[in-house]
Amino acid sequence: MTERWSDATGNPFLRKLEGFVPLPETDSTLLLQASQNAQEVSAGTDLIREGDPPAGLFLILEGFACRYKLRDNGTRQIMAYLVPGDAGDPDVSLLKAMDHSIRTLSDCKVVQIAPGTARELLERPAIASALRKSALVDEATLREWLLNVGRRSAVERLAHLFCEVHLRLQAVGLADESRFELPLTRQDLADTTGQTSVHVNRALWELSEKGLIELGHGHLTILDLPRLKQLAEFKPGYLHLGEQAAA
Amino acid sequence: MTERWSDATGNPFLRKLEGFVPLPETDSTLLLQASQNAQEVSAGTDLIREGDPPAGLFLILEGFACRYKLRDNGTRQIMAYLVPGDAGDPDVSLLKAMDHSIRTLSDCKVVQIAPGTARELLERPAIASALRKSALVDEATLREWLLNVGRRSAVERLAHLFCEVHLRLQAVGLADESRFELPLTRQDLADTTGQTSVHVNRALWELSEKGLIELGHGHLTILDLPRLKQLAEFKPGYLHLGEQAAA
DNA sequence: CGGCCGCTTGACTAGTCTCAATCAGTGTGG
DNA sequence: CCACACTGATTGAGACTAGTCAAGCGGCCG
């Protein structure tokens, strides 16, 4: 079950960090070891809940998870997707209680790294630096989501979200030029983009109608990426991908 | 002009950090020194722009500033307020370019700390820890804003925003039980809450009508805080204020 | 005194939401 | 292998929130 994560290129977390900072052999070995004991977690289970004390470090190796908050009336807002290679809060442990929950949206493979081991990892400068950059990108992504929900139309929001997820999955080798797995319900998309599942559905229809995407069976196919990007006004700078390559 | 910032209680930045971590004498002296050369900046000037390389550390000593992004069509989304005591990005410097801009919303007093000095400050453990906590709170606040814009009605959004700003200003001694300076235009509020200035105006009227607030002459008076909080469903946990006191 | 910017208000429009019913896909027990 | 149950997707009609356009007002600055 875990052997797939033992080589560097197959491990999305390693791959992501390497995208920010080249890691010395020792560091990557350390990370691979830490990734060994992955847990299978089925869709819709909370990894941690609002109000809980922060617990070490989560790594998502497979599947989609999210950060979210609930209102008293039961409506949900999703604040971030955690896709393979993403980590749940290295240093929230500085604070006393989670201000939000984290839950799987699909079946996932998750590694939970105990606080002690996490500290150990963070003592390695390259890993610490890569994780910090990763956290900065997460924050920039959050800002982009706020712009998305605050200032874009229903159709634009979805288009933008798809462009972003496409790029993020490509970065860890989980999307090809035009197609990737997207195991989200309309309700998930609605809670992400601040809409109703009914309206999401109509917006998706509009995107198909225009020949931009095709969504079904848990997979998204982008039929016309340039036009999709243009519609979404998508500018990938905030993801800070390929900065290392550019340097 | 700067003597007001030379004592600990009068310096909002120091006051904020002390709220997270008790600072040793040496550290506070260092911070006070750094705060000496404050600049007066008039309303509506960009401190840094999207695309620029990050520049050290900004401290806001007086006035309101914000992080924001513009769409191609000129609409703006504000992603954060920087109020006295807040800092603009200690470690974004790890990345190559700002993904957003920072601009003053009112006349401000701002300290810009050069990257070198900033590094020096961050070498002090207490300061580093306080700044990291502060950054975590900023991120939590960003999440709350996303929930606000994504899942609350126009009136609720404003109510929630006012509750938050009230508490944040109280934390640095700039608000009393019910009143504080709020030098924002309807347009600023609209760009914050993802609405139109026209609609903000109507929502504000509704809040006055219900006897919850009074907004005028750059000051907000909260007439009925409990009801305002209830309407906004405001739960201040995410601000992690008074955690030290509670400990 | 005049001009400008921001606030206010009104009438109309458009984008989303709500409610509700139907349909499709999947998994289960018999 | 089939009927049933459940969850999620789809569609339609109608209601409502928020946006648009436009005009008038008011305070502040030069």
PDB file of C-alpha atoms (C1' of nucleotides) in Angstrom, chain A residues 39-50 52 58 60 62-68 70 76 82 100-112 183 188, chain D residues 8:
ATOM      1  CA  GLN A  39      -3.790   5.876   6.235  1.00  0.00           C
ATOM      2  CA  GLU A  40      -6.757   5.238   3.998  1.00  0.00           C
ATOM      3  CA  VAL A  41      -9.511   7.644   4.875  1.00  0.00           C
ATOM      4  CA  SER A  42     -12.918   7.449   3.285  1.00  0.00           C
ATOM      5  CA  ALA A  43     -14.726  10.431   1.821  1.00  0.00           C
ATOM      6  CA  GLY A  44     -16.464  12.796   4.181  1.00  0.00           C
ATOM      7  CA  THR A  45     -14.490  12.230   7.340  1.00  0.00           C
ATOM      8  CA  ASP A  46     -13.110  15.070   9.389  1.00  0.00           C
ATOM      9  CA  LEU A  47      -9.379  14.921   9.944  1.00  0.00           C
ATOM     10  CA  ILE A  48      -9.606  17.667  12.509  1.00  0.00           C
ATOM     11  CA  ARG A  49     -12.384  19.910  13.716  1.00  0.00           C
ATOM     12  CA  GLU A  50     -12.781  23.566  14.506  1.00  0.00           C
ATOM     13  CA  ASP A  52      -9.634  21.079  18.388  1.00  0.00           C
ATOM     14  CA  PHE A  58      -1.185  16.157   7.642  1.00  0.00           C
ATOM     15  CA  ILE A  60      -2.387  14.326   1.521  1.00  0.00           C
ATOM     16  CA  GLU A  62      -4.115  10.823  -2.703  1.00  0.00           C
ATOM     17  CA  GLY A  63      -7.552  12.336  -3.053  1.00  0.00           C
ATOM     18  CA  PHE A  64      -9.108  15.713  -2.278  1.00  0.00           C
ATOM     19  CA  ALA A  65      -9.583  17.218   1.161  1.00  0.00           C
ATOM     20  CA  CYS A  66     -10.599  20.709   2.193  1.00  0.00           C
ATOM     21  CA  ARG A  67     -10.525  23.297   4.913  1.00  0.00           C
ATOM     22  CA  TYR A  68     -14.008  24.521   5.750  1.00  0.00           C
ATOM     23  CA  LEU A  70     -19.888  25.853   8.989  1.00  0.00           C
ATOM     24  CA  ARG A  76     -20.643  25.568   4.573  1.00  0.00           C
ATOM     25  CA  LEU A  82      -5.844  20.048  -0.134  1.00  0.00           C
ATOM     26  CA  HIS A 100     -11.606  25.714  10.941  1.00  0.00           C
ATOM     27  CA  SER A 101     -12.069  22.034  10.162  1.00  0.00           C
ATOM     28  CA  ILE A 102     -10.361  19.793   7.645  1.00  0.00           C
ATOM     29  CA  ARG A 103     -12.275  17.014   5.944  1.00  0.00           C
ATOM     30  CA  THR A 104     -11.828  14.614   3.080  1.00  0.00           C
ATOM     31  CA  LEU A 105     -13.965  15.263   0.016  1.00  0.00           C
ATOM     32  CA  SER A 106     -13.072  11.966  -1.636  1.00  0.00           C
ATOM     33  CA  ASP A 107     -11.420   8.797  -0.428  1.00  0.00           C
ATOM     34  CA  CYS A 108      -7.893   9.806   0.508  1.00  0.00           C
ATOM     35  CA  LYS A 109      -4.530   8.499   1.526  1.00  0.00           C
ATOM     36  CA  VAL A 110      -3.275  10.633   4.354  1.00  0.00           C
ATOM     37  CA  VAL A 111      -0.122  10.641   6.443  1.00  0.00           C
ATOM     38  CA  GLN A 112      -0.309  12.123   9.873  1.00  0.00           C
ATOM     39  CA  PRO A 183     -14.040  13.985  -7.379  1.00  0.00           C
ATOM     40  CA  ASP A 188     -18.760  20.885  -2.950  1.00  0.00           C
TER      41      ASP A 188
ATOM     42  C1'  DG D   8     -26.479  13.382  -6.209  1.00  0.00           C
TER      43       DG D   8
END
